[in-house]
XYZ file of C-alpha atoms in Angstrom:
489
model
C -26.740 -1.914 -66.455
C -26.597 1.838 -65.986
C -27.856 1.517 -62.370
C -30.272 4.407 -62.846
C -33.703 3.934 -61.263
C -36.820 5.200 -63.028
C -38.351 8.501 -61.865
C -41.799 9.490 -63.193
C -45.289 8.055 -63.619
C -46.541 4.748 -65.028
C -50.088 3.692 -65.900
C -51.948 1.212 -68.107
C -49.423 -1.580 -67.550
C -50.191 -4.820 -69.410
C -48.096 -7.985 -69.160
C -48.907 -10.865 -71.511
C -52.154 -9.125 -72.398
C -53.285 -8.816 -68.790
C -53.757 -5.497 -67.008
C -51.731 -4.998 -63.829
C -52.833 -2.763 -60.959
C -49.512 -1.052 -60.227
C -50.960 0.887 -57.295
C -52.154 -2.279 -55.565
C -48.829 -4.033 -56.190
C -46.865 -1.066 -54.806
C -49.022 -0.854 -51.679
C -48.668 -4.590 -51.088
C -44.884 -4.383 -51.360
C -44.711 -1.183 -49.290
C -42.213 0.184 -51.810
C -40.323 3.254 -50.620
C -40.574 6.380 -52.726
C -43.729 5.241 -54.555
C -46.961 7.253 -54.371
C -50.446 6.355 -55.662
C -50.729 9.562 -57.695
C -49.021 11.490 -60.477
C -48.326 15.112 -59.653
C -45.447 17.148 -61.021
C -44.841 20.057 -58.725
C -44.646 23.484 -60.360
C -41.575 25.652 -59.941
C -37.914 25.093 -60.515
C -36.045 22.795 -58.156
C -32.663 24.425 -58.866
C -33.663 27.943 -57.821
C -32.205 27.405 -54.351
C -28.766 26.513 -55.813
C -28.554 23.220 -53.900
C -25.404 21.921 -55.640
C -22.122 22.781 -53.919
C -18.531 23.027 -55.182
C -19.422 24.018 -58.753
C -21.784 21.093 -59.202
C -24.263 21.566 -62.057
C -27.939 21.504 -61.065
C -30.424 19.825 -63.418
C -34.204 19.819 -63.152
C -35.638 16.432 -62.247
C -39.130 15.139 -61.572
C -40.095 16.922 -58.361
C -36.412 17.021 -57.433
C -33.057 18.503 -58.348
C -30.159 16.464 -59.701
C -26.573 17.552 -59.024
C -23.997 16.597 -61.620
C -20.719 16.480 -59.670
C -18.610 15.323 -62.628
C -15.444 17.389 -62.884
C -15.724 18.909 -59.407
C -13.700 16.430 -57.359
C -16.716 15.997 -55.060
C -19.671 13.623 -54.827
C -22.916 12.955 -52.889
C -26.419 14.245 -53.616
C -25.270 17.879 -53.372
C -21.553 17.464 -54.252
C -20.453 18.050 -50.662
C -18.144 15.068 -50.067
C -14.607 15.258 -51.425
C -13.762 12.368 -53.724
C -10.768 10.190 -52.858
C -7.571 10.486 -54.901
C -5.238 7.655 -55.899
C -1.546 8.213 -56.686
C 0.249 5.991 -59.222
C 4.018 5.745 -59.766
C 4.104 3.469 -62.816
C 4.150 0.237 -60.801
C 0.768 0.762 -59.144
C -2.779 -0.190 -60.072
C -6.343 -0.556 -58.885
C -8.335 -3.537 -60.166
C -12.016 -4.132 -59.489
C -12.873 -7.805 -60.031
C -16.564 -8.214 -60.781
C -18.335 -10.923 -58.761
C -19.926 -12.129 -62.012
C -19.207 -11.658 -65.694
C -20.730 -8.368 -66.862
C -22.563 -7.705 -70.135
C -23.566 -4.142 -71.020
C -24.858 -2.348 -74.094
C -24.732 1.104 -72.508
C -22.046 2.729 -70.367
C -21.610 6.044 -68.583
C -17.992 6.496 -67.493
C -16.284 9.523 -65.974
C -13.022 10.236 -64.173
C -10.562 12.990 -63.359
C -6.812 12.708 -63.849
C -3.640 14.732 -63.424
C -0.294 13.761 -64.932
C 2.917 15.085 -66.405
C 3.267 12.049 -68.681
C 2.016 11.956 -72.249
C 1.235 8.226 -72.135
C -0.442 5.950 -69.615
C -3.486 3.785 -68.897
C -6.314 5.637 -67.162
C -8.996 2.953 -67.089
C -9.994 -0.202 -68.957
C -12.563 -2.953 -68.764
C -10.950 -6.335 -69.428
C -12.213 -9.845 -70.038
C -10.637 -13.207 -69.282
C -12.359 -14.767 -72.299
C -12.302 -12.221 -75.121
C -10.710 -9.044 -76.455
C -13.704 -6.957 -75.351
C -12.614 -3.675 -73.821
C -13.598 -0.094 -73.161
C -10.274 1.619 -72.566
C -9.159 5.165 -71.765
C -5.501 6.084 -71.982
C -3.184 9.031 -72.458
C -1.634 8.828 -75.918
C 0.745 11.600 -76.951
C -0.831 14.066 -74.529
C -4.372 13.296 -75.759
C -7.033 10.993 -74.345
C -7.657 7.954 -76.523
C -10.854 5.928 -76.194
C -10.781 2.380 -77.526
C -13.946 0.294 -77.724
C -13.585 -3.287 -78.914
C -16.650 -5.517 -78.985
C -15.137 -8.867 -79.862
C -17.766 -11.402 -80.910
C -15.492 -14.425 -81.374
C -17.418 -16.504 -78.816
C -20.882 -15.273 -79.795
C -23.053 -16.098 -82.790
C -22.505 -12.894 -84.774
C -20.507 -11.511 -87.655
C -16.728 -11.496 -87.328
C -15.282 -8.779 -85.134
C -14.760 -5.416 -86.814
C -11.816 -4.602 -84.593
C -11.442 -1.725 -82.150
C -13.087 1.669 -82.628
C -11.103 4.702 -81.429
C -11.741 8.348 -80.614
C -9.338 11.085 -79.499
C -10.047 14.271 -77.546
C -8.025 16.970 -75.810
C -4.412 17.911 -76.349
C -1.361 18.704 -74.239
C -3.096 17.128 -71.264
C 0.192 16.136 -69.603
C 0.369 19.548 -67.910
C -0.084 18.392 -64.301
C -3.532 20.014 -64.186
C -6.792 18.225 -63.427
C -8.776 17.130 -66.484
C -12.227 15.566 -66.674
C -13.058 12.668 -69.000
C -16.559 11.428 -69.854
C -17.636 8.499 -72.018
C -21.226 7.795 -73.025
C -22.142 4.750 -75.130
C -25.599 3.669 -76.182
C -25.391 0.657 -78.446
C -23.444 1.700 -81.550
C -23.275 5.401 -80.666
C -20.486 6.611 -78.420
C -19.065 9.961 -77.324
C -15.835 11.041 -75.639
C -15.597 14.369 -73.817
C -12.368 15.723 -72.324
C -12.978 18.999 -70.523
C -14.780 20.965 -73.294
C -13.500 18.952 -76.263
C -16.044 16.496 -77.696
C -15.569 13.632 -80.161
C -18.383 11.359 -81.347
C -18.472 8.123 -83.296
C -20.700 5.410 -84.696
C -19.637 1.795 -84.391
C -19.463 -0.216 -87.610
C -20.169 -3.798 -86.557
C -23.495 -5.358 -85.616
C -22.307 -6.450 -82.185
C -23.212 -4.039 -79.351
C -22.606 -6.022 -76.154
C -19.522 -5.347 -74.020
C -18.289 -8.254 -71.899
C -15.907 -7.777 -68.982
C -14.700 -9.332 -65.757
C -12.586 -6.434 -64.445
C -12.225 -2.668 -64.335
C -8.524 -1.780 -64.219
C -6.600 1.455 -63.690
C -2.900 2.321 -63.835
C -1.663 -1.001 -65.234
C -3.450 -3.528 -67.427
C -2.971 -6.909 -65.769
C -5.374 -8.920 -67.962
C -3.290 -9.127 -71.150
C -4.165 -12.411 -72.835
C -6.211 -10.901 -75.680
C -4.493 -7.486 -75.834
C -2.331 -6.859 -78.906
C -0.830 -3.582 -77.660
C -0.218 -2.960 -73.951
C -0.599 0.709 -72.945
C 2.082 2.387 -70.852
C 1.668 2.353 -67.097
C 0.077 5.479 -65.662
C 2.052 7.903 -63.510
C -0.072 10.571 -61.873
C -3.312 10.926 -59.932
C -6.851 9.629 -60.510
C -10.067 10.748 -58.856
C -13.833 10.250 -59.188
C -13.828 7.110 -61.341
C -17.509 6.418 -61.941
C -18.693 3.481 -64.069
C -22.446 3.142 -64.557
C -23.187 4.944 -61.323
C -20.563 3.173 -59.188
C -17.873 5.435 -57.704
C -15.205 2.758 -57.536
C -12.225 4.552 -55.955
C -14.308 5.643 -52.977
C -16.040 2.271 -52.763
C -12.624 0.602 -52.567
C -11.334 3.027 -49.955
C -14.388 2.655 -47.727
C -14.417 -1.132 -47.990
C -17.891 -1.110 -49.518
C -16.940 -3.737 -52.102
C -15.080 -6.992 -51.495
C -13.542 -7.449 -54.916
C -11.069 -4.565 -55.105
C -7.306 -5.119 -55.513
C -4.908 -2.183 -55.364
C -1.417 -1.061 -54.462
C -1.925 2.537 -55.606
C -1.761 4.934 -52.675
C -4.612 7.088 -51.435
C -3.994 10.830 -51.268
C -1.884 13.209 -53.325
C 1.621 11.772 -53.114
C 4.848 13.127 -54.514
C 5.647 10.709 -57.320
C 9.301 9.792 -57.787
C 9.299 6.635 -59.907
C 12.246 4.224 -60.160
C 15.024 6.585 -58.966
C 18.625 5.771 -59.878
C 21.828 7.394 -58.580
C 24.856 8.077 -60.776
C 27.557 8.207 -58.127
C 30.232 9.942 -60.201
C 30.608 11.928 -63.399
C 32.170 8.858 -64.996
C 29.015 6.796 -64.464
C 26.672 6.352 -67.410
C 24.568 3.792 -69.249
C 23.098 3.260 -72.686
C 19.634 2.202 -73.836
C 18.111 1.233 -77.173
C 17.725 4.037 -79.729
C 15.149 6.697 -78.873
C 12.166 6.277 -81.218
C 11.078 9.856 -81.908
C 10.923 10.154 -85.694
C 7.685 12.138 -86.180
C 6.954 13.426 -82.671
C 8.420 13.240 -79.190
C 7.349 13.302 -75.558
C 10.159 12.986 -73.007
C 9.956 13.334 -69.247
C 12.345 12.847 -66.367
C 13.045 14.089 -62.856
C 16.484 14.957 -61.563
C 18.132 15.887 -58.287
C 21.750 16.986 -58.045
C 24.250 19.346 -56.469
C 26.440 19.492 -59.583
C 25.885 22.469 -61.930
C 26.984 20.715 -65.134
C 26.626 17.366 -66.859
C 25.150 15.348 -69.730
C 21.717 13.861 -69.073
C 20.538 12.528 -72.463
C 22.272 12.136 -75.844
C 21.387 10.242 -79.029
C 23.022 10.820 -82.410
C 21.510 9.909 -85.773
C 21.791 9.875 -89.540
C 23.555 12.884 -91.020
C 23.629 15.634 -88.445
C 20.491 14.581 -86.565
C 20.853 14.378 -82.790
C 19.202 15.235 -79.499
C 20.934 16.298 -76.281
C 19.691 17.343 -72.855
C 22.258 18.725 -70.444
C 22.694 20.727 -67.276
C 24.774 23.859 -67.847
C 25.617 26.108 -64.899
C 22.566 24.774 -63.107
C 20.098 25.277 -65.990
C 18.581 22.775 -68.436
C 19.640 23.021 -72.094
C 17.804 21.162 -74.875
C 19.903 20.933 -78.050
C 18.758 19.240 -81.264
C 19.256 19.050 -85.014
C 16.657 17.650 -87.425
C 18.766 18.449 -90.461
C 18.308 22.215 -90.437
C 21.308 22.964 -88.239
C 21.599 22.814 -84.451
C 19.120 24.636 -82.222
C 19.260 25.386 -78.507
C 16.362 25.966 -76.122
C 17.290 27.037 -72.605
C 14.994 26.172 -69.740
C 13.645 29.039 -67.679
C 13.861 28.843 -63.916
C 14.160 31.377 -61.113
C 17.413 29.916 -59.846
C 20.022 27.289 -60.588
C 18.598 23.790 -60.288
C 21.584 22.055 -58.670
C 19.975 22.658 -55.270
C 19.586 19.027 -54.160
C 15.826 19.189 -54.814
C 13.741 17.214 -57.308
C 12.903 19.017 -60.552
C 10.674 17.971 -63.456
C 11.665 18.236 -67.119
C 9.261 17.637 -70.029
C 10.290 17.974 -73.681
C 7.802 17.693 -76.538
C 7.914 17.995 -80.315
C 4.587 17.947 -82.156
C 3.707 17.318 -85.799
C 4.034 21.030 -86.617
C 7.674 20.910 -85.445
C 7.072 23.035 -82.373
C 9.552 22.151 -79.636
C 8.622 22.816 -76.005
C 10.906 22.567 -72.993
C 9.107 22.682 -69.646
C 11.138 22.865 -66.455
C 8.945 22.467 -63.391
C 6.023 24.833 -64.139
C 7.675 27.089 -66.753
C 7.555 26.255 -70.469
C 9.540 27.634 -73.415
C 8.520 26.891 -77.018
C 10.176 27.337 -80.389
C 8.845 26.547 -83.883
C 11.368 25.255 -86.422
C 11.033 25.515 -90.208
C 12.370 22.903 -92.585
C 12.920 19.227 -91.823
C 10.482 17.814 -89.266
C 11.699 14.280 -88.631
C 14.330 13.169 -86.135
C 16.219 10.215 -87.594
C 18.214 8.748 -84.711
C 20.396 5.656 -84.617
C 22.773 4.004 -82.182
C 22.535 3.952 -78.414
C 20.712 6.463 -76.277
C 23.202 7.585 -73.624
C 21.998 8.459 -70.130
C 24.062 10.582 -67.696
C 27.231 10.587 -69.789
C 29.066 9.452 -72.920
C 31.549 6.793 -73.855
C 35.325 7.319 -74.056
C 36.369 9.713 -76.818
C 32.839 10.950 -77.562
C 33.195 14.305 -75.821
C 35.730 15.456 -78.416
C 33.308 15.119 -81.342
C 30.094 16.600 -79.991
C 27.866 18.780 -82.199
C 27.903 22.548 -82.079
C 25.965 24.206 -79.217
C 26.458 21.215 -76.899
C 28.337 22.550 -73.875
C 28.905 19.535 -71.604
C 32.284 17.852 -71.412
C 31.522 15.574 -68.479
C 28.792 13.277 -67.219
C 25.945 13.879 -64.810
C 26.305 13.149 -61.095
C 23.113 12.802 -59.099
C 19.711 11.123 -59.285
C 17.362 10.511 -62.209
C 13.806 9.218 -61.886
C 10.483 8.794 -63.708
C 12.148 8.522 -67.113
C 9.552 8.432 -69.920
C 10.847 8.019 -73.479
C 7.893 8.559 -75.809
C 5.671 6.311 -73.731
C 8.395 3.796 -72.943
C 9.162 3.634 -69.217
C 12.573 1.976 -69.031
C 14.063 0.374 -65.973
C 17.400 2.164 -66.259
C 19.369 -0.645 -64.645
C 17.632 -3.718 -66.041
C 17.114 -2.343 -69.555
C 20.628 -0.917 -69.966
C 22.597 -2.243 -72.939
C 25.808 -1.058 -71.288
C 26.739 0.346 -67.878
C 29.882 2.061 -66.676
C 30.864 3.309 -63.234
C 28.883 3.290 -60.014
C 25.130 3.315 -60.620
C 22.761 2.383 -57.813
C 19.025 1.995 -57.471
C 17.379 4.594 -55.239
C 18.373 8.135 -54.323
C 19.764 8.854 -50.902
C 21.553 12.060 -51.868
C 24.609 13.535 -50.160
C 25.675 11.736 -47.001
C 27.485 14.847 -45.764
C 25.716 18.189 -46.059
C 26.593 21.819 -45.408
C 25.993 22.981 -41.852
C 26.341 26.418 -40.272
C 29.765 25.537 -38.869
C 31.052 23.556 -41.869
C 33.344 26.403 -42.974
C 35.130 28.676 -40.507
C 35.891 32.394 -40.731
C 32.946 33.219 -43.042
C 33.990 30.728 -45.681
C 31.195 29.689 -48.061
C 30.096 26.049 -47.982
C 29.506 24.548 -51.443
C 27.430 21.377 -51.441
C 28.660 18.539 -53.624
C 27.127 15.121 -54.171
C 29.276 13.072 -51.791
C 30.524 15.851 -49.529
C 31.098 19.610 -49.503
C 33.940 22.064 -50.061
C 34.696 25.441 -48.520
C 35.251 28.521 -50.679
C 37.750 30.647 -48.738
C 38.451 33.125 -51.561
C 36.670 36.031 -49.863
C 38.411 35.470 -46.524
C 41.963 35.832 -45.247
C 42.112 32.097 -44.565
C 42.875 28.929 -46.509
C 42.588 25.193 -45.923
C 39.811 22.677 -46.370
C 37.624 24.495 -43.835
C 39.151 27.993 -44.021
C 41.030 27.489 -40.741
C 44.550 28.354 -41.911
C 45.548 32.025 -41.936
C 47.144 33.195 -45.168
C 50.804 34.142 -44.915
């Protein structure tokens, strides 16, 4: 059901060969909004610009229709701000239908904002079949999957899922609008201004579902490939006329489960603290042969240290490090080592959270984005990254620092916090998924317990914040000592 009422005129209605007096029936039922005439008023309903907040006005029958899709607002004139949900990778919203739903036409729209290249936006799921209409981020694009599984119904064998892709580089932390329209076998995906259309192959056209899920897919019995959890923000999820996020928030439906948080929240997912420069861990090999999308957040007071390193066949490797407070991305795909330096207005060892995104597309263009500033470089020659062995996080094993590739500067580990680690769509739990751990590594991020204050250093000494404490730089004074209290002889 599209939940769209009919607007217009009807006459000459016959049911089972018998004429029905619609006017008499309407008057007997005292139906609201029904008139015993058929007059279309002249003039254009949109001339008064009734739609607010960039809503698009469309001419209706004796009325205007405001399309609020993509505005972040709703209501008849797009005046009410739509609610926003924040997801940190462990959060979801699930609408459990009171009855099993069967549809042959769907209108779906939503807005999202994320810095991750992978993650579930929305999916219908069934307890009894593989039926689904699913939207997800896949490599920075939106992927639509429609699977009409007719195992339990008298029809030809299932043709498997149909897929469409639209948009690119959508993990830019900007708002994007997604629309899906399906009518039987015809379906269309629109992401902002990018449109993709398809025609379904099988004879089956009915979609069955019990749930509408966002953020995490909890109904997994018939799903062969589980999409990554979503980290970011969702707004204006509308499915066949029902604005589900706002309905859940206002308590207008009784069958809504969620632990996602309303409002725009700062998202720091699964933070871990590396207490010393000797602390590190290893994970399974980074799978980034043809393309790569990495993301992480870091917070530290130390200007230098290894963050990510994975070696490979031949000279192939990837390294991400902090050098004098700035992010360096070093790699070799077989053409010799290359270095991309992150651009930022100041050193990043300021005890604040910073975002790092690294991508490599099929054309071998490498992009390093630090917070809001991106730097790109296209590389000729070999395009594939053939890695092997462990992926090291926050440091290296004994003896490895002496044999590092050219252009890698770090000779010690990283001290500070890491969070929201995304390895090509894999969201590891750094502690539980570690193959090996060394040193003090703790869940959470409390930061320095002792911080610089105005009186930390005497006699105009300069306080330098470190992770566990601080030191005083007395070099520009005539004093020495831990707090610049001792006069030089």
